[in-house]
Tab-separated table of C-alpha atoms in Angstrom:
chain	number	residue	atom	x	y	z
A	1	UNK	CA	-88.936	21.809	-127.947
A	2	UNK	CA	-91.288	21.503	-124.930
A	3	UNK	CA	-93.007	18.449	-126.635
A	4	UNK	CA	-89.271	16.724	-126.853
A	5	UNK	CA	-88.592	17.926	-123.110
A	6	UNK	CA	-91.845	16.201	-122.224
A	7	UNK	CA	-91.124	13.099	-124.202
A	8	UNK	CA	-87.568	13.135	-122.053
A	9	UNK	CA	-89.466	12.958	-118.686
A	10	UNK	CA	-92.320	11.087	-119.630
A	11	UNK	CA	-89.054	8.228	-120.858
A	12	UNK	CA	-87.024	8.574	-117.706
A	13	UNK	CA	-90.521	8.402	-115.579
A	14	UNK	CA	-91.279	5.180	-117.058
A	15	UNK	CA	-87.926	3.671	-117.513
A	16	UNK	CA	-87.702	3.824	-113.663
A	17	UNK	CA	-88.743	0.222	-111.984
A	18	UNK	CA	-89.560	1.485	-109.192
A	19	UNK	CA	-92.132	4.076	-110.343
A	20	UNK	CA	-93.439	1.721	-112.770
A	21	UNK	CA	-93.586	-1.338	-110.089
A	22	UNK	CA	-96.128	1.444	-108.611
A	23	UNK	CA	-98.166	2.025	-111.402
A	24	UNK	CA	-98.783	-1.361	-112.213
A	25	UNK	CA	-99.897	-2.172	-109.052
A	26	UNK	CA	-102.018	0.683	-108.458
A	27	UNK	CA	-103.592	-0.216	-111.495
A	28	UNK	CA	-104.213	-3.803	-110.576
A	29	UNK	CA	-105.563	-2.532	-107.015
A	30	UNK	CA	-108.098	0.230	-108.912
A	31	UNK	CA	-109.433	-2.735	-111.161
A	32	UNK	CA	-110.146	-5.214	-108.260
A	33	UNK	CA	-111.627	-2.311	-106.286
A	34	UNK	CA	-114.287	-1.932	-109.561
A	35	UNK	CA	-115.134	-5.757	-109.273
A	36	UNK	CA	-115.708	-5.361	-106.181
A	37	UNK	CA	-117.808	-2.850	-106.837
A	38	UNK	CA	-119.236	-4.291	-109.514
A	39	UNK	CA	-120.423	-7.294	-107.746
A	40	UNK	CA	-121.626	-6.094	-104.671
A	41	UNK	CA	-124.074	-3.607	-106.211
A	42	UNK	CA	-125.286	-6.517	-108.229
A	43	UNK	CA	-125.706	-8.202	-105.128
A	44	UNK	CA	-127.359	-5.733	-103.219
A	45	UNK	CA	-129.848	-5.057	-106.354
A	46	UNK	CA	-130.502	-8.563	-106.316
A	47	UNK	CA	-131.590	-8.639	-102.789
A	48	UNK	CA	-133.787	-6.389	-103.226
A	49	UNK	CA	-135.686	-7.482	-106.401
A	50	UNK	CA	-136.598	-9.827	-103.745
A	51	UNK	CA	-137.529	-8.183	-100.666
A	52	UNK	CA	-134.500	-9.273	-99.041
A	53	UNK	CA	-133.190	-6.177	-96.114
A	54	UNK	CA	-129.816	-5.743	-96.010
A	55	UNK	CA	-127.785	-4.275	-92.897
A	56	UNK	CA	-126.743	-4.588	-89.221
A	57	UNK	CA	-130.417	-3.551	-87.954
A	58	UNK	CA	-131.324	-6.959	-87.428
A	59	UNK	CA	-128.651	-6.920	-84.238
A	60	UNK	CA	-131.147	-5.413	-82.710
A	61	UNK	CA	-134.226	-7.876	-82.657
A	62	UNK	CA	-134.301	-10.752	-79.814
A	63	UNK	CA	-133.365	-13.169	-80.705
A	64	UNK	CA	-135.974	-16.125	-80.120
A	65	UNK	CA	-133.959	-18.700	-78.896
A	66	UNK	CA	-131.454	-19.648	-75.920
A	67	UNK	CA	-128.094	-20.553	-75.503
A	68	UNK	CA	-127.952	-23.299	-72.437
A	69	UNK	CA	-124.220	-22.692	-72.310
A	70	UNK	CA	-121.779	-20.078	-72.073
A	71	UNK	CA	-119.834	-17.381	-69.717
A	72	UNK	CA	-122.114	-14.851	-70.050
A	73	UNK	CA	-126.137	-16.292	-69.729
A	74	UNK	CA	-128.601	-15.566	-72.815
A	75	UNK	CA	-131.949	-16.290	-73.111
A	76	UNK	CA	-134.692	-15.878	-75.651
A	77	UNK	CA	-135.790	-12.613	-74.981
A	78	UNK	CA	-131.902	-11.423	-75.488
A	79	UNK	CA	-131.317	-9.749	-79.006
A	80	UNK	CA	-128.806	-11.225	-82.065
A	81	UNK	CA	-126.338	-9.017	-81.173
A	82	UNK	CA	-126.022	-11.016	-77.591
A	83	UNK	CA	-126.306	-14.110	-78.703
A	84	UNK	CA	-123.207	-13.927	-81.248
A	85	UNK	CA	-121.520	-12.331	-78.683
A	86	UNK	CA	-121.981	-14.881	-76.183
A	87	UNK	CA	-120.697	-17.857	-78.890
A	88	UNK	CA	-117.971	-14.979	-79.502
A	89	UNK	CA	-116.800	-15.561	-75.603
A	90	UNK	CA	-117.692	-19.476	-75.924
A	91	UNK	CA	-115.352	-19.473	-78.759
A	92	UNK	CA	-112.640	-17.778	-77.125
A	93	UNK	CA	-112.861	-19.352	-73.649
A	94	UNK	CA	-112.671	-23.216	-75.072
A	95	UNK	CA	-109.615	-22.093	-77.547
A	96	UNK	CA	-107.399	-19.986	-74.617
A	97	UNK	CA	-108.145	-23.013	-72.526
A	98	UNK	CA	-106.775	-25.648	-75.124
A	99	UNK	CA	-104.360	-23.594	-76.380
A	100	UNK	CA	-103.064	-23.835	-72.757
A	101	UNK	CA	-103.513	-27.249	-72.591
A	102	UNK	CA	-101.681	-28.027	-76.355
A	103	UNK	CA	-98.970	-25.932	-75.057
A	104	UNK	CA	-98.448	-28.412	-72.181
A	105	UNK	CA	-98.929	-31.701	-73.805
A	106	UNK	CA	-96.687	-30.644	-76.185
A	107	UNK	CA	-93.635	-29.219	-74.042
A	108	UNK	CA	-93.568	-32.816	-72.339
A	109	UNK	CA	-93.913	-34.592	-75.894
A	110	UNK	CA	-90.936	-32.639	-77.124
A	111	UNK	CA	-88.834	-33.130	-74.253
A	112	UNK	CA	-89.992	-36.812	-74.345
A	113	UNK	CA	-89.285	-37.619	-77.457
A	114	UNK	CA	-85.788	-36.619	-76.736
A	115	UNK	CA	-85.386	-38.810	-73.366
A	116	UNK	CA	-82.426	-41.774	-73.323
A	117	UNK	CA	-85.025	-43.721	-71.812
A	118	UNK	CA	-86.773	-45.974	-75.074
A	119	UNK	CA	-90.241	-46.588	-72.860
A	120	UNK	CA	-90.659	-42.646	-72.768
A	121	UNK	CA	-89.803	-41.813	-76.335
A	122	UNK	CA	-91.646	-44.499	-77.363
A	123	UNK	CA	-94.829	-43.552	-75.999
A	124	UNK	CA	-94.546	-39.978	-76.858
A	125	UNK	CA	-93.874	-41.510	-80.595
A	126	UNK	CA	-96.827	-43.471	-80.837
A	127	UNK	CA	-98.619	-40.580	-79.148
A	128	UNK	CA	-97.694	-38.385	-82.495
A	129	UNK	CA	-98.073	-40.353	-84.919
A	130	UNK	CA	-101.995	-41.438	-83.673
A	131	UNK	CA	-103.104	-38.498	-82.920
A	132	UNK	CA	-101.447	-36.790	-86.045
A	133	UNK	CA	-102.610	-39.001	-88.757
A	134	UNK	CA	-106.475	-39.171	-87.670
A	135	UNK	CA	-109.201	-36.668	-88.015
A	136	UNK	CA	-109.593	-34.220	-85.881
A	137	UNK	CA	-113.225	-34.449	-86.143
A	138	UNK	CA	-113.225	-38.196	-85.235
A	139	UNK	CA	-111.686	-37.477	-82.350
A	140	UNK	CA	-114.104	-34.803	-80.975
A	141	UNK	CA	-117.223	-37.595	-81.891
A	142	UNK	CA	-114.700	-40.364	-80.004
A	143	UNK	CA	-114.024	-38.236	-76.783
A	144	UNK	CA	-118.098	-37.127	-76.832
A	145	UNK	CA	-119.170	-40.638	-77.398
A	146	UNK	CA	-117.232	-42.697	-74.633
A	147	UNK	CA	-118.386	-38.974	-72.286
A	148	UNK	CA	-121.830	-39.980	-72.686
A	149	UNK	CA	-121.657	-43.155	-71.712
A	150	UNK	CA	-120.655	-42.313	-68.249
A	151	UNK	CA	-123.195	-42.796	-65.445
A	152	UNK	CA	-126.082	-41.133	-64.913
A	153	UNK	CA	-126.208	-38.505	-61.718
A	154	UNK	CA	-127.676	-41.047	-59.111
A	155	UNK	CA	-124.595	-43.597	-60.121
A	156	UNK	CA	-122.038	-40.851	-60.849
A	157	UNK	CA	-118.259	-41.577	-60.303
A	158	UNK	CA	-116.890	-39.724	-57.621
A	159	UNK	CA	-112.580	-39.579	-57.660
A	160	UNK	CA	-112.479	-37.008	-54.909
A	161	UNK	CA	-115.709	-37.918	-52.908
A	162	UNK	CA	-117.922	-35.235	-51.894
A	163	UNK	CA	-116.078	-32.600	-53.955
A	164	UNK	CA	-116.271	-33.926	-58.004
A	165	UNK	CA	-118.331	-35.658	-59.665
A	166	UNK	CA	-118.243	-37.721	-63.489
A	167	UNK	CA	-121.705	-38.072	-65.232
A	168	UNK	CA	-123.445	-38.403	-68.617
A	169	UNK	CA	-124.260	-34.648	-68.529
A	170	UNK	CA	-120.730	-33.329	-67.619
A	171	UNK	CA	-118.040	-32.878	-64.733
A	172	UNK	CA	-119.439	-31.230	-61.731
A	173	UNK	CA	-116.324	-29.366	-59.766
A	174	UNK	CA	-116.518	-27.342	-56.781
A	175	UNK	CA	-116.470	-23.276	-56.864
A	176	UNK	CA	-114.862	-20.762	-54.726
A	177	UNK	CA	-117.517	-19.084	-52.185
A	178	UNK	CA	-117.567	-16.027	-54.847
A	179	UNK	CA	-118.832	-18.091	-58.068
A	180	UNK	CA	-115.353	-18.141	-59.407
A	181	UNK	CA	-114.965	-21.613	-61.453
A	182	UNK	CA	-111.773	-23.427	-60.367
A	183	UNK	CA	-110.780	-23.156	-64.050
A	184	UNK	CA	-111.124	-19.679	-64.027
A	185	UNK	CA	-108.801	-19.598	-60.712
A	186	UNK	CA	-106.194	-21.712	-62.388
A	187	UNK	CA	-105.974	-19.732	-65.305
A	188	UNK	CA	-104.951	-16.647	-63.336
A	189	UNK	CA	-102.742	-18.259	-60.575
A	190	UNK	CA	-101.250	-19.800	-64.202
A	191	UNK	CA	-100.541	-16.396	-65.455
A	192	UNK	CA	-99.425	-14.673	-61.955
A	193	UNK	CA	-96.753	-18.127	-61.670
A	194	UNK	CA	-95.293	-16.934	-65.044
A	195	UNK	CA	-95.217	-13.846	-64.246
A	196	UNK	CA	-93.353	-14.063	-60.916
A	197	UNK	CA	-91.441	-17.141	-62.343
A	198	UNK	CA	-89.707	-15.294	-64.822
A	199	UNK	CA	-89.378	-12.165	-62.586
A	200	UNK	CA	-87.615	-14.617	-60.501
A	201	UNK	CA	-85.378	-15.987	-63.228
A	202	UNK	CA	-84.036	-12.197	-64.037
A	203	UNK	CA	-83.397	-11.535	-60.074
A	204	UNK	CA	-81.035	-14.660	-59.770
A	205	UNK	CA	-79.273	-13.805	-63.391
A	206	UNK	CA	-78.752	-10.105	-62.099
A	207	UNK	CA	-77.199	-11.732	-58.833
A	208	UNK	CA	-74.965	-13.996	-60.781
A	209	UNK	CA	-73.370	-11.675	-63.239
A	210	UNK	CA	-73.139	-9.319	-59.908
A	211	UNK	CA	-71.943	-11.825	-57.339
A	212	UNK	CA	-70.767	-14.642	-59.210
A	213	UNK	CA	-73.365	-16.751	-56.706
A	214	UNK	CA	-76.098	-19.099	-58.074
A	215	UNK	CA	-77.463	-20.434	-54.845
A	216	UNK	CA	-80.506	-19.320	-53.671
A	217	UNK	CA	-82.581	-20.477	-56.471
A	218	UNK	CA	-84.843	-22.619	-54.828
A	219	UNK	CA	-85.858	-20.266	-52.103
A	220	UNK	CA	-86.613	-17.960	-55.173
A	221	UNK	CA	-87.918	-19.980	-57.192
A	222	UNK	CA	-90.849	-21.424	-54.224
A	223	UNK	CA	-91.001	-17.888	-52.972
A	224	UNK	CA	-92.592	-16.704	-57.337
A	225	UNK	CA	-94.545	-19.934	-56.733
A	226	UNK	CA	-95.678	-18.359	-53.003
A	227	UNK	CA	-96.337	-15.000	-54.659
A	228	UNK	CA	-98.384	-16.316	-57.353
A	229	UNK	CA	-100.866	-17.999	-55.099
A	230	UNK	CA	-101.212	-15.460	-52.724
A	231	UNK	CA	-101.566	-13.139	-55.858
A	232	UNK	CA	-104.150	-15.146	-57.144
A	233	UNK	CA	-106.247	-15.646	-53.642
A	234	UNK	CA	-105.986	-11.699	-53.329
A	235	UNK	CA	-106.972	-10.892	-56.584
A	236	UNK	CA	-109.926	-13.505	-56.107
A	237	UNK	CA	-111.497	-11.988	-52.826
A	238	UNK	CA	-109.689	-13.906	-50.234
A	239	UNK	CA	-112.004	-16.982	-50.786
A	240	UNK	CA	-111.809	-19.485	-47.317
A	241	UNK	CA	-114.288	-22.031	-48.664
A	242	UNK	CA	-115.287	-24.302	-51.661
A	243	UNK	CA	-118.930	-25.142	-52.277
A	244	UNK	CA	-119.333	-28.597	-53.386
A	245	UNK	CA	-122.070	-29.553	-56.119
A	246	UNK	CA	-124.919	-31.560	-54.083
A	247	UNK	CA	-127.523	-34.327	-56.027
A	248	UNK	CA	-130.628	-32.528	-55.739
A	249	UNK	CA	-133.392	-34.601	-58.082
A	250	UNK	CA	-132.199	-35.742	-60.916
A	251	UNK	CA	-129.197	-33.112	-60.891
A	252	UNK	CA	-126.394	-31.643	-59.519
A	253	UNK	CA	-126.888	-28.295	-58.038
A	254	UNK	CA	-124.162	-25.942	-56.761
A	255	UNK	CA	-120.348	-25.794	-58.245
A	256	UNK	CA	-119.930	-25.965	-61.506
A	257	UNK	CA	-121.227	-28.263	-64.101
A	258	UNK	CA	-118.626	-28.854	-67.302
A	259	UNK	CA	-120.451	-30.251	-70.041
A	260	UNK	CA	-119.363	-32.893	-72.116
A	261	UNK	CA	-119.564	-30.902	-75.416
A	262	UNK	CA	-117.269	-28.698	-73.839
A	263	UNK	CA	-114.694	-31.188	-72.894
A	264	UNK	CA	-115.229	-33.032	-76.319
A	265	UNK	CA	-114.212	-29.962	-77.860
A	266	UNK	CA	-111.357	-29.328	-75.403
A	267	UNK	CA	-109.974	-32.980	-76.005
A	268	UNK	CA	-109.999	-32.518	-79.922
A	269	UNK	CA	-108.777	-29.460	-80.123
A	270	UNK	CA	-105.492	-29.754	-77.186
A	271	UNK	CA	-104.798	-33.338	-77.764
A	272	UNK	CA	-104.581	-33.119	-81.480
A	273	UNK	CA	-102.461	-30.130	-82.060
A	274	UNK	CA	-100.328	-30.711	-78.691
A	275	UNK	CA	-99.239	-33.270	-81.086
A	276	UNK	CA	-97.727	-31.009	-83.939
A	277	UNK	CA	-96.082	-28.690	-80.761
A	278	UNK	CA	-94.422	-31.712	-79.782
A	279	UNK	CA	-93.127	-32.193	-82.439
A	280	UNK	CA	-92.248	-28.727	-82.682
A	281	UNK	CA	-90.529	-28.398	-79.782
A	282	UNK	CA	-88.694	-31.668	-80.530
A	283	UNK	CA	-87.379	-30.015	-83.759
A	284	UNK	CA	-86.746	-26.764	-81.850
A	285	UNK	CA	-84.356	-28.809	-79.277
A	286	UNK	CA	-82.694	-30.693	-82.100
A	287	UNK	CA	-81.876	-27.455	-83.867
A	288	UNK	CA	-79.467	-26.517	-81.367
A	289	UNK	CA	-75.894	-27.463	-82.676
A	290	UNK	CA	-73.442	-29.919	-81.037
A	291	UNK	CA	-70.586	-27.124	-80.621
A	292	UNK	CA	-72.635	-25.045	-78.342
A	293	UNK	CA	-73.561	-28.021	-75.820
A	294	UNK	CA	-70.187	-28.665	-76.123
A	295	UNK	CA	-69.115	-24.726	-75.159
A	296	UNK	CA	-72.028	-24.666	-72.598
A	297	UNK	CA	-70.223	-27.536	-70.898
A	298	UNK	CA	-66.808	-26.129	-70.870
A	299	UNK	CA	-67.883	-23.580	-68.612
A	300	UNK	CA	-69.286	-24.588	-64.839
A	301	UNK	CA	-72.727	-24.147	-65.928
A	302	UNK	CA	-75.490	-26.725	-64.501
A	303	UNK	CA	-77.503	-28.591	-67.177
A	304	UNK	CA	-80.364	-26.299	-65.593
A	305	UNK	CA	-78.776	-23.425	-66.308
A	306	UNK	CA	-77.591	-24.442	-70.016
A	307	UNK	CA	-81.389	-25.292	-70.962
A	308	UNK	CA	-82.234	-22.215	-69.730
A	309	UNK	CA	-79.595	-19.411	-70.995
A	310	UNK	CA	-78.326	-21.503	-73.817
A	311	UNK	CA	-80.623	-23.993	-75.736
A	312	UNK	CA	-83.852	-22.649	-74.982
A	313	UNK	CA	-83.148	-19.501	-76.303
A	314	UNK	CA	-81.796	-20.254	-79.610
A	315	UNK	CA	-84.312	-23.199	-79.763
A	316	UNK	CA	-87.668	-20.779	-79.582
A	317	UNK	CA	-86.342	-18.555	-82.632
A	318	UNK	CA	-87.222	-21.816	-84.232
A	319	UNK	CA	-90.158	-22.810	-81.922
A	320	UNK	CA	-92.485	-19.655	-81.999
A	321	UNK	CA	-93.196	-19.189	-85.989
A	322	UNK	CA	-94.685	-22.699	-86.596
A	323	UNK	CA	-96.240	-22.394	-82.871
A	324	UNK	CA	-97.963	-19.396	-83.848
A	325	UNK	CA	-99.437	-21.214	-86.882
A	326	UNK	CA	-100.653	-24.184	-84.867
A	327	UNK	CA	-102.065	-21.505	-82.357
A	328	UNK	CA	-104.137	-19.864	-85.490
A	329	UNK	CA	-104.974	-23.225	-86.795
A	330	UNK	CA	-106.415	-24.198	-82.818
A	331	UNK	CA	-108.976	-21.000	-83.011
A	332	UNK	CA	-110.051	-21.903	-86.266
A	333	UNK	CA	-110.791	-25.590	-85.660
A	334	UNK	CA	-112.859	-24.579	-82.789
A	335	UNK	CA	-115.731	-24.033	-84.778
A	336	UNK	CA	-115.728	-27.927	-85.295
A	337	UNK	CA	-117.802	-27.861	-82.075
A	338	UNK	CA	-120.900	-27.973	-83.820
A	339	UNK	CA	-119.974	-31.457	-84.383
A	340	UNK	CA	-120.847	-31.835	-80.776
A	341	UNK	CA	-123.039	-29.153	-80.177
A	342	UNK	CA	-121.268	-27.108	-78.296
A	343	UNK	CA	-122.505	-23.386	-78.745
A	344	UNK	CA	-119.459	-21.420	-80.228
A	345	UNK	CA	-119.516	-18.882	-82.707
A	346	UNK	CA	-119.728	-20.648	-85.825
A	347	UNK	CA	-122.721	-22.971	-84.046
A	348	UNK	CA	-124.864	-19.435	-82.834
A	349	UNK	CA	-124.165	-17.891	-86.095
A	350	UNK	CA	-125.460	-20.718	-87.662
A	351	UNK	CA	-128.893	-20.737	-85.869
A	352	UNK	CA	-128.809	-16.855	-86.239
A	353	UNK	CA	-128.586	-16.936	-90.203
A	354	UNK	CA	-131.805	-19.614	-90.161
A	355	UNK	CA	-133.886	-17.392	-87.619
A	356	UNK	CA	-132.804	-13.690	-88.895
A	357	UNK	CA	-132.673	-14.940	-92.402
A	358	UNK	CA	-129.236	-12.655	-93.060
A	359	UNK	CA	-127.469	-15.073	-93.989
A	360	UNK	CA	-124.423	-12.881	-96.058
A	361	UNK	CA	-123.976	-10.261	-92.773
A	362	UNK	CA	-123.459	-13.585	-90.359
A	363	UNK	CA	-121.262	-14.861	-92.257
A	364	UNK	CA	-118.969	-11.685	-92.558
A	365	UNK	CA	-119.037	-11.043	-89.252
A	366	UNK	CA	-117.830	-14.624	-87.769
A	367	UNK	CA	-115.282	-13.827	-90.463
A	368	UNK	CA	-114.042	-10.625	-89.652
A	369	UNK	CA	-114.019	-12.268	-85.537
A	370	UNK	CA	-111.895	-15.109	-86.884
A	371	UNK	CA	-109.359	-12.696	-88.917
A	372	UNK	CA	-109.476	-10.447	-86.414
A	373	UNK	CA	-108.270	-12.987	-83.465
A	374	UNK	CA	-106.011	-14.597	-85.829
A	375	UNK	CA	-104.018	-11.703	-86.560
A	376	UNK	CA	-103.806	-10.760	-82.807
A	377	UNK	CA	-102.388	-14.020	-82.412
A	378	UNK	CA	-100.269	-13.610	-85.004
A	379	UNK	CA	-99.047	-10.052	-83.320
A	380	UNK	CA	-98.563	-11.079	-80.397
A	381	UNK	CA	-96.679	-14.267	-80.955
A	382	UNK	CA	-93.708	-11.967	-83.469
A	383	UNK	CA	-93.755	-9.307	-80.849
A	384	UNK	CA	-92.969	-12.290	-78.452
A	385	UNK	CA	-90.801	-13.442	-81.273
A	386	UNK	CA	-88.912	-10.011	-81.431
A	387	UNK	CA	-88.014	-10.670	-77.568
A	388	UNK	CA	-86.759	-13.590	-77.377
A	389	UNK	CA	-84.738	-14.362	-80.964
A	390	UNK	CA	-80.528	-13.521	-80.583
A	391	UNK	CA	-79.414	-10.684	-81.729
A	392	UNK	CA	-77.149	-11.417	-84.890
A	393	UNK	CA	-74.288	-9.385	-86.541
């Protein structure tokens, strides 16, 4: 009797696709964990059949060699652990700064490639489909190759005179009294505009739905812009002056030299994929049916105002997922800068691996960088997502 009650439960425990959906992966997930396992002991005994250390301890040892570029300054006497760090920040700083700049190009592509008038289309068309259809890495090389061809320092072109400079080694631009890059500035006074901007944008709704009154909106919308620079000059120090970059020998001293591999890098990586955004955003614009232009425009709504509360909305539910791709796709790419020389992660690591001789613990740790920023990326961009997509029945 107890074997036939057993039999019962043992059927009905099976027989339930749920339970056995479990099982089956559970097994699956124990028998990859074994290979695992399995090959990383045979890997580690390996190593050590021929002398080879494994481990992290190696972080710890200079380094031997310097890195002539980068936010944070390392020399040779600097261990591993500061040197990947420092191609880390490299990495990040040239990908948040063409991200930025592929966001822009491709917002006025998109909206370009919409525009009644054929000249403007046209150009953003041709724009696609040549930077689209060639290499990525070609165009790094191109953009390095004409930069180095520039002048030297004693013949250097000068746009704004006495304030920047265009040479063979870089662009030298003007600082604020503190040290603090003009790049570094306009990032900030970029984030403080948004910030105000759309702070701005919720005050004037508010007053609308409460008033009925849309006027007012350029003395709010100049008064975020106000706010944002005055933000950005408070949070900077209260700066007064610029220092210049002066020819002293064969160089420029003071301000703040840009090298070329930088804005190689830059060029490749923002010109190419502000490409695919455009396009993007052009599909994103499109997506927006007739009948609701047509709604928006029975109402006494200003083709401001319908961009804003009606077709950009429903447009980014269809914007953000592919944007978020070409994001991830923009920090991975950046290790292309070894192409050019420019010290990012996957350039350090490289020279790391041939110096330390740990070549398997580099590699895994660029990796787990990459996958790490990707995903936060990837977070951030579907909480974004969460915010801004309509909320459907």
């Amino acid at each position: 009797m107890a074997l036939l009650f057993t039999s019962h439960w043992a059927a009905m425990f099976w027989n339930d696709a749920k339970i056995r959906g479990l099982i089956y992966q559970a097994t699956v997930l124990v028998l990859v964990l074994l290979a695992l396992a399995y090959f990383a002991l045979n890997a580690q005994q390996a190593l050590q059949e021929r002398g080879i250390t494994t481990g992290l301890a190696f972080l710890g040892q200079q380094s031997g060699f310097a890195i002539g570029e980068g936010a944070i300054t390392h020399d040779a006497s600097d261990t591993y652990f500061h040197a990947l760090l420092t191609g880390a920040i490299n990495t990040l700083t040239v990908s948040i700064a063409s991200i930025v700049g592929a966001t822009m190009i491709g917002l006025l592509l998109g909206i370009a490639r919409l525009s009644a008038n054929k000249l403007l289309s046209g150009f953003a068309l041709i724009y696609v489909e040549l930077f689209r259809n060639t290499p990525q890495l070609l165009q790094m090389v191109m953009w390095y190759l004409l930069l180095t061809q520039l002048p030297g320092p004693r013949d250097a072109l000068s746009p704004i005179a006495g304030h920047l400079y265009l040479t063979n080694r870089g662009i030298n631009i003007p600082v604020l009294e503190n040290g603090t890059s003009l790049f570094t500035a306009f990032l900030l006074a970029l984030v403080l505009v948004v910030i105000c901007v759309t702070t701005a944008f919720r005050l004037m709704d508010r007053r609308l739905r409460n008033t009925g009154k849309a006027n007012g909106r350029f003395a709010a919308l100049a008064g975020a812009g106000i706010a944002a620079l005055l933000g950005t000059w408070l949070l900077l120090g209260t700066p007064t002056t610029l220092v210049s970059p002066t020819l002293q020998g064969f160089k420029y001293r003071g301000g703040q030299t840009i090298s070329p591999e930088f804005i190689a890098l830059f060029f490749g990586l923002s010109l190419y994929i502000g490409a695919f955004i455009g396009e993007i955003v052009r599909a994103g614009l499109q997506s927006v049916s007739r009948g609701q232009l047509e709604a928006a425009d029975s109402i006494p709504l200003s083709r401001y105002d319908r961009f804003r509360l009606i077709v950009l909305p429903q447009a980014l539910r269809v914007m953000v997922p592919p944007a978020t791709a070409q994001y991830v796709s923009l920090l991975k790419n950046s290790a292309l800068g070894v192409a050019v020389g420019y010290p990012e992660l996957f350039n350090v690591t490289n020279t790391t691996t041939t110096l330390s001789g740990q070549a398997l613990e580099c590699v895994l740790l660029m990796a787990v960088f990459y996958l790490s920023i990707a995903l936060t990326i990837s977070a951030l961009m579907n909480l974004y997502n969460r915010r801004v997509q309509i909320k459907e029945r």
